[in-house]
C-alpha atoms as one frame of an Amber mdcrd trajectory, in Angstrom:
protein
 -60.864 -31.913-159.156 -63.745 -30.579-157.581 -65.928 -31.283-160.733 -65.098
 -34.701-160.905 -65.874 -35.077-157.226 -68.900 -33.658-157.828 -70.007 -35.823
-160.591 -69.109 -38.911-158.740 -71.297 -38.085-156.222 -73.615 -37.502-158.192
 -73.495 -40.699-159.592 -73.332 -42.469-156.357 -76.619 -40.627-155.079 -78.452
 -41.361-158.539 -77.502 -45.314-158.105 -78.912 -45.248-154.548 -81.696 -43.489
-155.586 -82.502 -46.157-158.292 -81.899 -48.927-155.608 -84.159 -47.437-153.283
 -86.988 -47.132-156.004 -86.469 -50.281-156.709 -86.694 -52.163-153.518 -89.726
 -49.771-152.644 -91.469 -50.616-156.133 -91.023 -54.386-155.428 -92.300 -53.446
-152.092 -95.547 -52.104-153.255 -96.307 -55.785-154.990 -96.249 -57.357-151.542
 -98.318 -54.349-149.962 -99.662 -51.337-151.496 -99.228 -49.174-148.689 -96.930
 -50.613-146.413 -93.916 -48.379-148.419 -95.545 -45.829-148.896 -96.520 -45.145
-145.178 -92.526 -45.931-144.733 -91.950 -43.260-147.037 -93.900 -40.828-145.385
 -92.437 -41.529-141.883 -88.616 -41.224-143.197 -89.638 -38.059-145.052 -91.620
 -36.709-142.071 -88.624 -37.518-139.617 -85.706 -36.290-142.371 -84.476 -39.246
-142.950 -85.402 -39.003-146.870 -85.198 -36.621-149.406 -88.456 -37.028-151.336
 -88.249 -35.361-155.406 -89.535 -32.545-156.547 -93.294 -32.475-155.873 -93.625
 -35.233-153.451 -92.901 -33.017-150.622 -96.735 -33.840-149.673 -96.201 -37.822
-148.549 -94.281 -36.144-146.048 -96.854 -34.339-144.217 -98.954 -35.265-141.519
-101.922 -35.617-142.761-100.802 -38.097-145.462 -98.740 -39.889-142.713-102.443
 -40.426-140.962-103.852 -41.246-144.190-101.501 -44.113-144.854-100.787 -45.478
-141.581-104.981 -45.794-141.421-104.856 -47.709-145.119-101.991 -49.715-144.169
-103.973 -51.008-141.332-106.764 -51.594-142.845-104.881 -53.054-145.762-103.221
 -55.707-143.615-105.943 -56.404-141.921-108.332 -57.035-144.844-105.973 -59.820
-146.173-106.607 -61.693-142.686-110.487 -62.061-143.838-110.984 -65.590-145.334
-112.141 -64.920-149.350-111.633 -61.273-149.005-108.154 -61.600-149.782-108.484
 -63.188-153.153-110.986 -60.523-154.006-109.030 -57.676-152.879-106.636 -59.161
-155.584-108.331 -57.830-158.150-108.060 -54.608-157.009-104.659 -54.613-155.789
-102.817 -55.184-158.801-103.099 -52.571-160.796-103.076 -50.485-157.343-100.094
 -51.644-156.837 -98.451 -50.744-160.272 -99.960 -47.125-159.203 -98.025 -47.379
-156.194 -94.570 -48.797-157.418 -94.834 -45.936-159.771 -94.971 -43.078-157.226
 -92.893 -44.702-155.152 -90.154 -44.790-157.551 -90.856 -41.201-158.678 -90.381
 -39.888-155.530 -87.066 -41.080-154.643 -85.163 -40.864-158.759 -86.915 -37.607
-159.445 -84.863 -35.566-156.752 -81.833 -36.673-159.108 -82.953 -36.254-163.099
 -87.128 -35.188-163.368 -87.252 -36.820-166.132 -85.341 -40.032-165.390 -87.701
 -40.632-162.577 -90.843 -40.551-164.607 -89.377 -43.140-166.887 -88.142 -45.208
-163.886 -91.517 -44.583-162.394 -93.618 -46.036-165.490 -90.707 -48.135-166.338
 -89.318 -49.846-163.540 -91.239 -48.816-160.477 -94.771 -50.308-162.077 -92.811
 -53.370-163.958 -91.591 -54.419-160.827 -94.516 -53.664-158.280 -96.966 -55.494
-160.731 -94.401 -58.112-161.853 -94.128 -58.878-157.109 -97.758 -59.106-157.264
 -98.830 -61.174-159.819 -96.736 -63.643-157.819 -98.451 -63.049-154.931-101.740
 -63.650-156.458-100.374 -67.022-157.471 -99.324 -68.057-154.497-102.387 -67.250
-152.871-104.401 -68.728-155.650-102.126 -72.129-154.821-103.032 -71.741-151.590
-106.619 -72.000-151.519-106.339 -74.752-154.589-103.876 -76.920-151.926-105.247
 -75.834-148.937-108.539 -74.315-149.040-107.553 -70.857-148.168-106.242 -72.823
-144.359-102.361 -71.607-145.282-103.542 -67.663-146.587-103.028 -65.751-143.108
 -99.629 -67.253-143.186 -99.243 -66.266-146.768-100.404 -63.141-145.892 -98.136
 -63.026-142.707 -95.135 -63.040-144.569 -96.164 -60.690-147.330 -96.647 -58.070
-144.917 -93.311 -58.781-143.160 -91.679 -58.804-146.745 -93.207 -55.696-147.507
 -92.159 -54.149-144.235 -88.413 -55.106-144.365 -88.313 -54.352-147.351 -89.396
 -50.864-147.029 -87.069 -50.037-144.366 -83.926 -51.778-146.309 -84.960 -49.790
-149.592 -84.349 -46.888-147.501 -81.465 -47.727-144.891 -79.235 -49.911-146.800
 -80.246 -49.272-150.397 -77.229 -51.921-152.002 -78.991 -54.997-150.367 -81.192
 -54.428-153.134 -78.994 -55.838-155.736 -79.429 -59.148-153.620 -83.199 -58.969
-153.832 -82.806 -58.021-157.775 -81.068 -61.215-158.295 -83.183 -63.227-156.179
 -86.554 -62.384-157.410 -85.090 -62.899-160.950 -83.835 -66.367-160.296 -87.186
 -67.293-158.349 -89.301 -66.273-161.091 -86.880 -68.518-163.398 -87.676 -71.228
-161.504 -91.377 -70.629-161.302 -91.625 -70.048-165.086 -89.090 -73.543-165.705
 -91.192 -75.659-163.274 -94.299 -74.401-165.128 -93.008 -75.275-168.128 -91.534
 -78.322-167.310 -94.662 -79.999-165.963 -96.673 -78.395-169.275 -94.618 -80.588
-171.226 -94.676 -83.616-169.022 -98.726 -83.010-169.065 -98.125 -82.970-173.184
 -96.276 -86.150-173.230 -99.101 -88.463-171.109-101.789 -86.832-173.246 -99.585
 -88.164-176.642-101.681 -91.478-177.780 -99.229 -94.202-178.189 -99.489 -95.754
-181.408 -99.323 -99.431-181.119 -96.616-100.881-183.090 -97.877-102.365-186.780
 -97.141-106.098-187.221 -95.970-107.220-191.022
């Protein structure tokens, strides 16, 4: 009795661990250090049990350390141009991110389950939330001229932020976010495709009909 107890708490905790990495992995695609200077302040305060060797992003010093990039971060993306540059570098930052991120919240369960979920699913989905972030700010300054990017960037920081916090507080909402992201990336990809094909179809020469 007590076994099976056991076990299905374990279970539980390994599900909600999973959940968490995965809402803070998307939440690294938005931001790349928005999460983890949540991290660090729910692991500094005891509010989350970090894995085994990740005790560190609960210190002080890299509390400071990320609280100072997340500033600067945010603030950077405000800069007209600078944001599309930073792009470059951001990506595979934040695959980086979504990695450790996820590591440090499945390790505490199964060491080696939360290196695969780190490489896995934590980069996956950090790089998979910012390559659509680069697109929409790429459409912005197409449509707008870069006009509409400190909104864009507005609500990728607030994304990024909630986020963070829900990842952590109320781990399940994540399956909502799962399926959302999903079905807006279906519709990206469909709309893409869809207007390929119509592109395809006024491009096709009409062959004017022969006459006997």
């Amino acid at each position: 009795w007590y076994q099976a107890i056991h076990d299905r708490r374990f279970k539980m905790d390994l599900i909600t661990a999973i959940l968490m990495a995965v809402g803070l992995s998307a939440a690294c695609g938005f931001r790349v250090f928005v999460p983890m200077f949540v991290i660090s302040l729910a692991a500094h305060g005891g509010h989350l049990s970090l894995g085994s060797g990740f005790d560190w992003m609960g210190s002080d010093l890299a509390m400071v350390v990320f609280g100072l990039a997340t500033a600067l971060e945010i603030g950077a993306y405000y800069l007209p141009w600078l944001d599309n540059m930073l792009d470059t570098v951001a990506t595979p930052a934040a695959v980086i991110a979504g990695s450790v991120a996820a590591a440090s919240c499945v390790s505490g369960q199964n060491e080696v389950l939360g290196w695969v979920a780190s490489a896995i699913t934590g980069g996956g989905i950090a790089g998979g939330v910012q390559m659509l972030t680069v697109a929409t700010r790429v459409t912005s300054l197409a449509t707008t001229g870069g006009a509409a990017n400190p909104v864009v960037s507005t609500v990728e920081a607030t994304a990024s932020t909630v986020m963070s916090v829900l990842a952590i507080v109320l781990p399940l909402i994540i399956i909502l976010f799962v399926f959302g992201f999903g079905y807006l990336v279906y519709r990206i990809v469909n709309r893409r495709r869809n207007k390929r094909q119509a592109a395809q179809v006024i491009a096709t020469p009409v062959e004017p009909p022969t006459t006997v």
